[in-house]
Amino acid sequence: MDYGSSNPEARQVIPLNRARSLGPSFRRNSFNSSGSGYQPPQTGHDAETESVSEAGDIGDRALCSNRISDSERFSLSLDRALENGAIAPMPENIFLQSHGFRGCESATVDDTTVSSVPSSGEQNVSSLPTCRPIVHSEDTKQENNRKLSKLLEYVTCLVHLAVFGILGVLTRYGLQKLFGPENANVTSNDTILYPDLPSNMVGSFLMGWWGVVFKGDISEISDYLAIGLTTGYLGSLTTFSGWNQKMLDLSVDGHWLFAILGFLIGLFLVAYSIIFGIETAKGFRRILRRQKISYSWCCKVDSYKRHIVAMVVFFLILILLWSVSGSLLDKDFSRGKGAELWVGCLVGPVGVWVRWFLARLNGRGVGRWKWVPFGTLIANVSAACVMAALATVKKAVQMERVEMVASGLQLGLLGCLSTVSTFAAEFNAMRLSEEPWTAYVYATLTMAISFGFGILIYSVPVWVKGLNE
């Protein structure tokens, strides 16, 4: 397909579909979240640099952008942008290739159907479903237009994040044991194949499926489910602080080459895990299309009552998970064995919540640093620093119960506060942008700052006090 076509209608449709695929970033640029006034959208380089930093997560800002219905939001942004001549061509590579977005095949705006030009490449397969007119009866429309209050939105999202965060902790702990010396003997504390490598790879792979290609389909069921799976589950399944700490442990023992290779090989593996996830998800979608297999969701959470029911169900699940964890913690703590997992389950949701709130800083950089996802960067660096401090405490105190509590905080609170899946999504988006060098600068900043502070907080006291002897 020729994007430089002389056909003015074709040129107008392509930016329209691309603008829709930009999601919250484009909508916030079209008008502010409160709907109080119009703000001219960004175009070109500024729009891309902001969007790549939001590729992984935008935190609670996503809830603000959801307060206007999709059809109203699309109609308003389209009409106002066209009136001001603001829709302009934007880079194809980052959104169509990295995130698998495709333009809508048809969209209805003010009873007028706009059809897109068919894509020529399979790489333009979308994570968003085909747009279609929404038809409701008057009663159904009135029910569906009833929105949750802002407080209920936050409570619902926090409960989803907590439940999926605990499930992420349990999965990460299980993968540690499965691939560790006790079973498969693939990972070890003494090699560059650190214990959290399998969970980081699996989480990055699933981010390609659930957080990139099929995120739009999951959002059709529930926006909160999409946030819970990506920010909650995958963010907690993967951990940057655990990765950084194992490299610090290698450096303390004098294995500096292993530590450096651990960062380089670890980055390579998680980067290609998300690429593999995106490509396999696109392939699965193509199979569904070629076999003409269609799917529709019968359990959409698309009304006020269903939102309330979903919130209550997830709240009960959270209470059950916390109750079981508390009971098992009391049992294992008294016998001094295995209590760190249950401590991690109890405090893990706090780490998820903090990371989710910090994610609102993504896309909020200033000037030349607008492309940096400061929310994810702060979460990963701060978690790595506190992780190093707790490791120092364990070395200095050497008491069984102190070690169990500290290990539980490392596993749950700090493991959930830091993330590799979101980091991998941002890295991949930057790598496919017009400035791919930003991906490697971002990765270097994250690793260098975390490792540098870790040396000051953990390695230096261990060397000075001789805590490793």
Coordinates of C-alpha atoms in Angstrom, one line a residue:
M1 CA 0.0 0.0 0.0
D2 CA 1.4 3.4 -1.0
Y3 CA 1.3 5.8 2.0
G4 CA 2.3 8.6 -0.3
S5 CA -0.8 8.1 -2.5
S6 CA -2.2 11.2 -4.2
N7 CA -5.7 10.2 -3.3
P8 CA -6.7 12.7 -0.5
E9 CA -9.3 10.3 1.0
A10 CA -6.8 7.5 1.4
R11 CA -4.3 9.9 3.0
Q12 CA -6.9 11.1 5.5
V13 CA -8.1 7.6 6.4
I14 CA -4.7 6.3 7.3
P15 CA -3.9 9.0 9.9
L16 CA -7.4 8.6 11.3
N17 CA -6.9 4.9 11.9
R18 CA -3.5 5.5 13.3
A19 CA -4.7 8.2 15.6
R20 CA -7.4 5.8 17.0
S21 CA -4.7 3.1 17.6
L22 CA -2.7 5.5 19.7
G23 CA -5.2 5.1 22.5
P24 CA -5.0 7.2 25.7
S25 CA -2.0 9.2 24.4
F26 CA -3.8 10.6 21.4
R27 CA -7.1 11.1 23.3
R28 CA -5.4 13.1 26.1
N29 CA -3.7 15.3 23.4
S30 CA -7.1 15.9 21.8
F31 CA -8.9 17.1 24.9
N32 CA -8.1 17.1 28.6
S33 CA -9.3 14.2 30.9
S34 CA -12.0 16.4 32.5
G35 CA -13.4 17.4 29.2
S36 CA -13.3 21.0 30.2
G37 CA -11.5 22.3 27.1
Y38 CA -9.7 21.4 23.9
Q39 CA -6.0 21.0 23.8
P40 CA -4.2 20.8 20.4
P41 CA -2.8 17.4 19.8
Q42 CA 0.9 16.8 19.4
T43 CA 2.2 15.7 16.1
G44 CA 5.3 14.1 14.7
H45 CA 8.4 13.7 16.9
D46 CA 6.8 14.9 20.2
A47 CA 3.8 12.6 19.9
E48 CA 6.1 9.6 19.3
T49 CA 8.5 10.3 22.1
E50 CA 5.6 10.6 24.6
S51 CA 3.9 7.5 23.3
V52 CA 6.9 5.2 23.5
S53 CA 7.3 6.1 27.2
E54 CA 3.7 5.1 27.7
A55 CA 4.0 1.8 25.8
G56 CA 4.1 -0.3 29.0
D57 CA 1.7 1.5 31.5
I58 CA 0.2 4.9 32.3
G59 CA -1.1 4.0 35.8
D60 CA -4.3 5.6 37.1
R61 CA -4.4 8.1 34.2
A62 CA -6.0 5.2 32.2
L63 CA -9.0 5.5 34.5
C64 CA -9.4 9.2 33.9
S65 CA -9.4 8.6 30.1
N66 CA -12.0 5.8 30.5
R67 CA -14.6 8.1 32.0
I68 CA -15.8 9.1 28.5
S69 CA -17.3 6.2 26.5
D70 CA -15.2 4.9 23.5
S71 CA -17.7 6.1 20.9
E72 CA -18.0 9.6 22.4
R73 CA -14.3 9.8 22.8
F74 CA -13.6 8.8 19.2
S75 CA -16.2 11.1 17.8
L76 CA -15.1 14.1 19.8
S77 CA -11.4 13.6 19.1
L78 CA -12.1 13.1 15.3
D79 CA -14.4 16.1 14.9
R80 CA -12.2 18.5 16.8
A81 CA -9.0 17.3 15.2
L82 CA -10.5 17.6 11.7
E83 CA -11.8 21.1 12.5
N84 CA -8.4 22.3 13.6
G85 CA -6.5 20.4 10.9
A86 CA -4.6 18.5 13.6
I87 CA -4.5 15.0 12.1
A88 CA -1.2 14.5 10.6
P89 CA 0.8 11.4 9.5
M90 CA 2.6 9.7 12.3
P91 CA 5.3 7.1 12.3
E92 CA 4.0 3.6 11.3
N93 CA 6.8 1.5 12.7
I94 CA 6.3 1.9 16.4
F95 CA 2.6 1.3 16.7
L96 CA 1.9 -0.9 13.7
Q97 CA 4.9 -3.2 14.2
S98 CA 5.8 -3.0 17.9
H99 CA 2.2 -3.0 19.2
G100 CA 0.6 -4.9 16.4
F101 CA -2.1 -2.2 16.0
R102 CA -4.2 -2.1 12.8
G103 CA -6.6 0.5 11.7
C104 CA -10.3 0.0 12.1
E105 CA -11.9 -1.6 9.1
S106 CA -15.0 0.5 9.6
A107 CA -16.0 3.2 12.1
T108 CA -19.3 4.9 12.5
V109 CA -19.1 8.6 13.4
D110 CA -22.3 10.7 13.3
D111 CA -24.0 8.0 11.2
T112 CA -21.3 8.2 8.6
T113 CA -19.2 5.1 7.9
V114 CA -15.5 5.7 7.3
S115 CA -13.7 2.7 5.7
S116 CA -10.0 2.2 5.8
V117 CA -7.7 1.0 3.0
P118 CA -6.8 -2.7 3.5
S119 CA -3.3 -3.3 4.9
S120 CA -0.8 -5.0 2.6
G121 CA 1.3 -6.6 5.3
E122 CA 0.6 -9.2 8.0
Q123 CA 2.8 -7.3 10.4
N124 CA 0.1 -4.7 10.7
V125 CA -2.2 -7.1 12.6
S126 CA -3.9 -5.3 15.4
S127 CA -4.3 -5.8 19.1
L128 CA -7.6 -4.0 18.7
P129 CA -10.8 -5.6 17.5
T130 CA -12.5 -4.4 14.3
C131 CA -14.5 -1.3 15.0
R132 CA -18.2 -1.7 14.5
P133 CA -21.4 0.4 15.1
I134 CA -22.7 -0.1 18.7
V135 CA -26.4 -0.7 18.7
H136 CA -28.3 -0.7 22.0
S137 CA -31.9 -0.6 23.0
E138 CA -32.9 2.5 25.0
D139 CA -32.9 0.5 28.3
T140 CA -29.6 -1.2 27.6
K141 CA -28.0 2.1 26.5
Q142 CA -29.2 3.9 29.7
E143 CA -27.8 1.0 31.9
N144 CA -24.5 0.9 30.0
N145 CA -24.0 4.7 30.2
R146 CA -24.2 4.6 34.0
K147 CA -20.6 5.0 35.0
L148 CA -18.8 4.0 38.2
S149 CA -17.9 6.8 40.5
K150 CA -14.3 7.8 40.6
L151 CA -13.9 6.2 44.0
L152 CA -15.4 2.9 42.8
E153 CA -13.2 2.9 39.8
Y154 CA -10.1 3.2 42.0
V155 CA -11.3 0.5 44.4
T156 CA -12.2 -1.9 41.6
C157 CA -8.8 -1.4 40.0
L158 CA -6.9 -1.7 43.2
V159 CA -8.7 -5.0 44.1
H160 CA -7.9 -6.4 40.6
L161 CA -4.3 -5.4 40.9
A162 CA -4.0 -7.0 44.4
V163 CA -5.5 -10.3 43.3
F164 CA -3.4 -10.6 40.2
G165 CA -0.3 -9.3 42.1
I166 CA -0.6 -12.2 44.6
L167 CA -1.0 -14.7 41.8
G168 CA 2.1 -13.2 40.2
V169 CA 4.1 -13.7 43.4
L170 CA 3.0 -17.3 43.6
T171 CA 3.8 -18.0 40.0
R172 CA 7.3 -16.4 40.3
Y173 CA 8.0 -18.4 43.5
G174 CA 6.9 -21.6 41.7
L175 CA 9.1 -21.0 38.7
Q176 CA 12.1 -20.3 41.0
K177 CA 11.6 -23.7 42.6
L178 CA 10.9 -25.5 39.3
F179 CA 14.1 -24.3 37.5
G180 CA 16.2 -24.0 40.7
P181 CA 18.8 -26.5 42.1
E182 CA 16.0 -28.5 43.9
N183 CA 14.4 -29.6 40.6
A184 CA 15.6 -28.8 37.0
N185 CA 18.9 -27.3 38.2
V186 CA 18.9 -24.7 35.4
T187 CA 19.2 -21.5 37.5
S188 CA 21.5 -20.8 40.5
N189 CA 22.6 -17.9 42.7
D190 CA 26.2 -18.5 41.6
T191 CA 25.8 -18.2 37.8
I192 CA 24.5 -15.6 35.3
L193 CA 21.3 -17.7 35.0
Y194 CA 19.8 -16.1 38.1
P195 CA 16.7 -17.6 39.8
D196 CA 14.2 -15.0 38.5
L197 CA 15.3 -15.4 34.8
P198 CA 12.6 -17.9 33.9
S199 CA 9.8 -15.8 35.3
N200 CA 11.2 -12.6 33.6
M201 CA 11.2 -14.4 30.3
V202 CA 7.8 -16.0 30.7
G203 CA 6.3 -12.6 31.8
S204 CA 7.9 -10.8 28.9
F205 CA 6.6 -13.4 26.5
L206 CA 3.1 -13.1 27.9
M207 CA 3.3 -9.3 27.8
G208 CA 3.6 -9.8 24.0
W209 CA 0.3 -11.7 24.0
W210 CA -1.8 -10.0 26.7
G211 CA -0.2 -6.5 26.8
V212 CA 0.4 -5.9 23.1
V213 CA -1.5 -8.0 20.6
F214 CA -4.6 -9.1 22.5
K215 CA -4.9 -6.3 25.1
G216 CA -7.7 -4.7 23.1
D217 CA -9.6 -8.0 23.0
I218 CA -9.2 -8.4 26.8
S219 CA -10.3 -4.8 27.3
E220 CA -13.5 -5.7 25.5
I221 CA -14.3 -8.0 28.4
S222 CA -13.1 -5.5 31.1
D223 CA -10.7 -2.7 31.2
Y224 CA -9.9 -3.6 34.8
L225 CA -9.1 -7.2 33.7
A226 CA -6.6 -5.9 31.2
I227 CA -5.0 -3.7 33.8
G228 CA -5.0 -6.6 36.3
L229 CA -3.4 -9.0 33.9
T230 CA -0.7 -6.7 32.6
T231 CA 0.2 -4.3 35.5
G232 CA -0.9 -6.7 38.2
Y233 CA 0.0 -10.3 37.1
L234 CA 2.8 -9.8 34.6
G235 CA 4.3 -6.9 36.5
S236 CA 4.5 -9.1 39.6
L237 CA 5.5 -12.2 37.8
T238 CA 8.6 -10.4 36.6
T239 CA 11.0 -8.5 38.9
F240 CA 13.9 -6.2 38.1
S241 CA 15.1 -5.8 41.8
G242 CA 15.7 -9.6 42.1
W243 CA 17.7 -9.5 38.9
N244 CA 19.8 -6.6 40.1
Q245 CA 20.4 -8.1 43.5
K246 CA 21.8 -11.4 42.1
M247 CA 24.2 -9.4 40.0
L248 CA 25.3 -7.6 43.1
D249 CA 25.8 -10.9 44.9
L250 CA 28.1 -12.0 42.0
S251 CA 30.1 -8.8 42.2
V252 CA 30.5 -9.1 46.0
D253 CA 32.1 -12.4 45.5
G254 CA 34.5 -10.9 42.8
H255 CA 32.7 -12.3 39.8
W256 CA 32.5 -8.9 38.0
L257 CA 32.5 -10.5 34.5
F258 CA 29.6 -12.7 35.4
A259 CA 27.7 -9.7 36.7
I260 CA 28.1 -7.7 33.5
L261 CA 27.3 -10.7 31.4
G262 CA 24.2 -11.4 33.6
F263 CA 22.9 -7.9 32.7
L264 CA 23.7 -8.2 29.0
I265 CA 22.4 -11.8 28.5
G266 CA 19.4 -11.1 30.7
L267 CA 18.4 -8.0 28.6
F268 CA 18.9 -10.0 25.4
L269 CA 16.6 -12.9 26.7
V270 CA 13.8 -10.7 27.9
A271 CA 13.9 -8.5 24.8
Y272 CA 13.6 -11.5 22.5
S273 CA 11.0 -13.0 24.8
I274 CA 8.6 -10.2 24.2
I275 CA 9.4 -10.2 20.4
F276 CA 8.7 -13.9 20.3
G277 CA 5.4 -13.3 22.2
I278 CA 4.3 -10.6 19.8
E279 CA 5.1 -12.7 16.7
T280 CA 3.4 -15.9 18.0
A281 CA 0.3 -13.9 19.1
K282 CA 0.1 -12.4 15.6
G283 CA 0.5 -15.9 14.1
F284 CA -2.3 -17.2 16.3
R285 CA -4.5 -14.3 15.2
R286 CA -3.8 -15.0 11.6
I287 CA -4.7 -18.7 12.1
L288 CA -8.1 -17.6 13.5
R289 CA -8.7 -15.4 10.5
R290 CA -7.7 -18.0 7.9
Q291 CA -9.9 -20.6 9.6
K292 CA -12.6 -18.0 9.8
I293 CA -12.9 -18.6 13.5
S294 CA -14.7 -15.8 15.2
Y295 CA -15.1 -15.3 18.9
S296 CA -17.4 -13.1 20.9
W297 CA -17.3 -12.4 24.6
C298 CA -20.4 -13.5 26.5
C299 CA -19.1 -12.3 29.9
K300 CA -18.4 -8.6 29.1
V301 CA -18.3 -6.4 32.1
D302 CA -20.1 -3.6 30.3
S303 CA -22.7 -2.4 32.7
Y304 CA -22.9 -0.9 36.1
K305 CA -24.3 -4.0 37.7
R306 CA -21.7 -6.3 36.2
H307 CA -18.9 -3.9 37.4
I308 CA -20.2 -4.1 40.9
V309 CA -20.5 -7.9 40.8
A310 CA -16.9 -8.2 39.4
M311 CA -15.6 -5.9 42.1
V312 CA -17.3 -8.0 44.9
V313 CA -16.1 -11.3 43.4
F314 CA -12.5 -10.1 43.2
F315 CA -12.7 -8.5 46.7
L316 CA -13.8 -11.9 48.1
I317 CA -11.0 -13.6 46.3
L318 CA -8.5 -11.1 47.8
I319 CA -9.8 -11.7 51.3
L320 CA -9.5 -15.5 50.7
L321 CA -5.9 -15.2 49.5
W322 CA -4.9 -13.0 52.4
S323 CA -6.7 -15.2 54.9
V324 CA -4.9 -18.4 53.6
S325 CA -1.6 -16.6 53.4
G326 CA -2.0 -15.3 57.0
S327 CA -2.9 -18.7 58.3
L328 CA 0.0 -20.4 56.6
L329 CA 2.4 -17.6 57.7
D330 CA 1.5 -18.2 61.3
K331 CA 2.0 -21.9 60.9
D332 CA 5.4 -21.7 59.0
F333 CA 6.8 -18.8 61.0
S334 CA 6.4 -20.8 64.3
R335 CA 8.5 -23.6 62.9
G336 CA 10.9 -21.3 61.1
K337 CA 10.5 -22.6 57.6
G338 CA 8.9 -21.4 54.3
A339 CA 7.3 -18.3 55.8
E340 CA 8.8 -15.9 53.2
L341 CA 6.3 -16.9 50.6
W342 CA 3.3 -16.0 52.7
V343 CA 4.9 -12.7 53.8
G344 CA 5.4 -11.9 50.1
C345 CA 1.7 -12.7 49.4
L346 CA 0.6 -10.4 52.2
V347 CA 2.7 -7.4 51.2
G348 CA 2.9 -7.9 47.4
P349 CA -0.3 -5.9 46.6
V350 CA 1.3 -2.8 48.2
G351 CA 4.2 -3.0 45.8
V352 CA 1.8 -3.4 42.8
W353 CA -0.2 -0.4 44.0
V354 CA 2.8 1.9 44.4
R355 CA 4.1 0.9 40.9
W356 CA 0.7 1.5 39.4
F357 CA 0.6 5.0 40.9
L358 CA 4.2 5.7 39.8
A359 CA 3.3 4.7 36.2
R360 CA 1.3 7.9 35.8
L361 CA 4.7 9.6 35.4
N362 CA 5.3 7.8 32.2
G363 CA 5.0 10.2 29.3
R364 CA 5.5 13.2 31.7
G365 CA 9.1 13.9 30.9
V366 CA 10.3 17.3 30.0
G367 CA 12.0 18.5 26.8
R368 CA 14.6 16.0 25.5
W369 CA 13.8 13.5 28.2
K370 CA 10.1 13.2 27.3
W371 CA 10.8 9.7 26.0
V372 CA 12.0 8.4 29.4
P373 CA 9.3 6.3 31.3
F374 CA 10.1 8.0 34.6
G375 CA 7.4 6.0 36.5
T376 CA 8.9 2.6 35.6
L377 CA 12.4 3.9 36.0
I378 CA 11.7 5.2 39.6
A379 CA 9.9 2.0 40.5
N380 CA 12.7 -0.3 39.4
V381 CA 15.6 1.8 40.8
S382 CA 13.9 2.4 44.2
A383 CA 12.9 -1.3 44.5
A384 CA 16.5 -2.3 43.7
C385 CA 17.9 0.1 46.3
V386 CA 15.6 -1.2 49.1
M387 CA 16.3 -4.8 48.0
A388 CA 20.0 -4.1 48.5
A389 CA 19.4 -2.5 51.9
L390 CA 17.4 -5.6 53.1
A391 CA 20.2 -7.9 51.8
T392 CA 22.7 -5.9 53.9
V393 CA 20.4 -6.3 57.0
K394 CA 20.3 -10.1 56.4
K395 CA 24.1 -10.3 56.2
A396 CA 24.6 -8.1 59.3
V397 CA 21.9 -9.6 61.6
Q398 CA 21.9 -13.2 60.6
M399 CA 18.8 -14.2 62.6
E400 CA 16.4 -16.8 61.2
R401 CA 13.2 -14.8 61.7
V402 CA 14.7 -11.5 60.5
E403 CA 15.9 -13.3 57.4
M404 CA 12.5 -14.8 56.8
V405 CA 10.7 -11.4 57.1
A406 CA 13.4 -9.6 55.0
S407 CA 13.2 -12.4 52.3
G408 CA 9.4 -12.1 52.3
L409 CA 9.6 -8.3 51.7
Q410 CA 12.1 -8.9 48.9
L411 CA 9.9 -11.5 47.3
G412 CA 6.6 -9.7 47.6
L413 CA 6.9 -6.0 48.2
L414 CA 10.0 -5.3 46.2
G415 CA 9.4 -8.0 43.6
C416 CA 6.0 -6.5 42.8
L417 CA 7.3 -2.9 43.0
S418 CA 9.8 -3.6 40.2
T419 CA 9.0 -5.0 36.9
V420 CA 10.7 -6.5 33.8
S421 CA 7.6 -7.1 31.6
T422 CA 6.7 -3.3 31.5
F423 CA 10.4 -2.5 31.0
A424 CA 10.5 -4.9 28.1
A425 CA 7.5 -3.4 26.4
E426 CA 9.0 0.1 26.7
F427 CA 12.3 -1.1 25.5
N428 CA 10.7 -2.8 22.5
A429 CA 8.6 0.2 21.6
M430 CA 11.7 2.5 21.7
R431 CA 13.7 0.0 19.7
L432 CA 11.2 0.2 16.9
S433 CA 10.7 4.0 17.0
E434 CA 12.5 6.5 14.8
E435 CA 15.2 6.8 17.5
P436 CA 16.1 3.2 18.4
W437 CA 19.1 4.4 20.4
T438 CA 16.7 5.5 23.2
A439 CA 16.0 1.9 24.0
Y440 CA 19.6 1.2 24.8
V441 CA 20.1 4.4 26.7
Y442 CA 17.0 3.6 28.8
A443 CA 18.2 0.1 29.6
T444 CA 21.7 1.4 30.5
L445 CA 20.2 4.1 32.7
T446 CA 18.0 1.6 34.6
M447 CA 20.8 -1.0 35.1
A448 CA 23.7 1.4 35.8
I449 CA 21.8 3.5 38.4
S450 CA 20.4 0.5 40.1
F451 CA 23.7 -1.4 40.2
G452 CA 25.6 1.7 41.2
F453 CA 23.4 2.5 44.2
G454 CA 23.4 -1.2 45.0
I455 CA 27.2 -1.3 45.3
L456 CA 27.1 1.7 47.7
I457 CA 24.2 0.2 49.8
Y458 CA 25.1 -3.5 49.8
S459 CA 28.6 -4.3 48.4
V460 CA 30.6 -1.6 50.2
P461 CA 29.3 -2.5 53.7
V462 CA 29.8 -6.2 53.0
W463 CA 33.5 -5.5 52.0
V464 CA 34.2 -3.0 54.8
K465 CA 32.6 -5.1 57.6
G466 CA 33.7 -8.4 56.2
L467 CA 30.1 -9.7 56.3
N468 CA 30.7 -12.2 53.5
E469 CA 33.2 -14.2 55.5

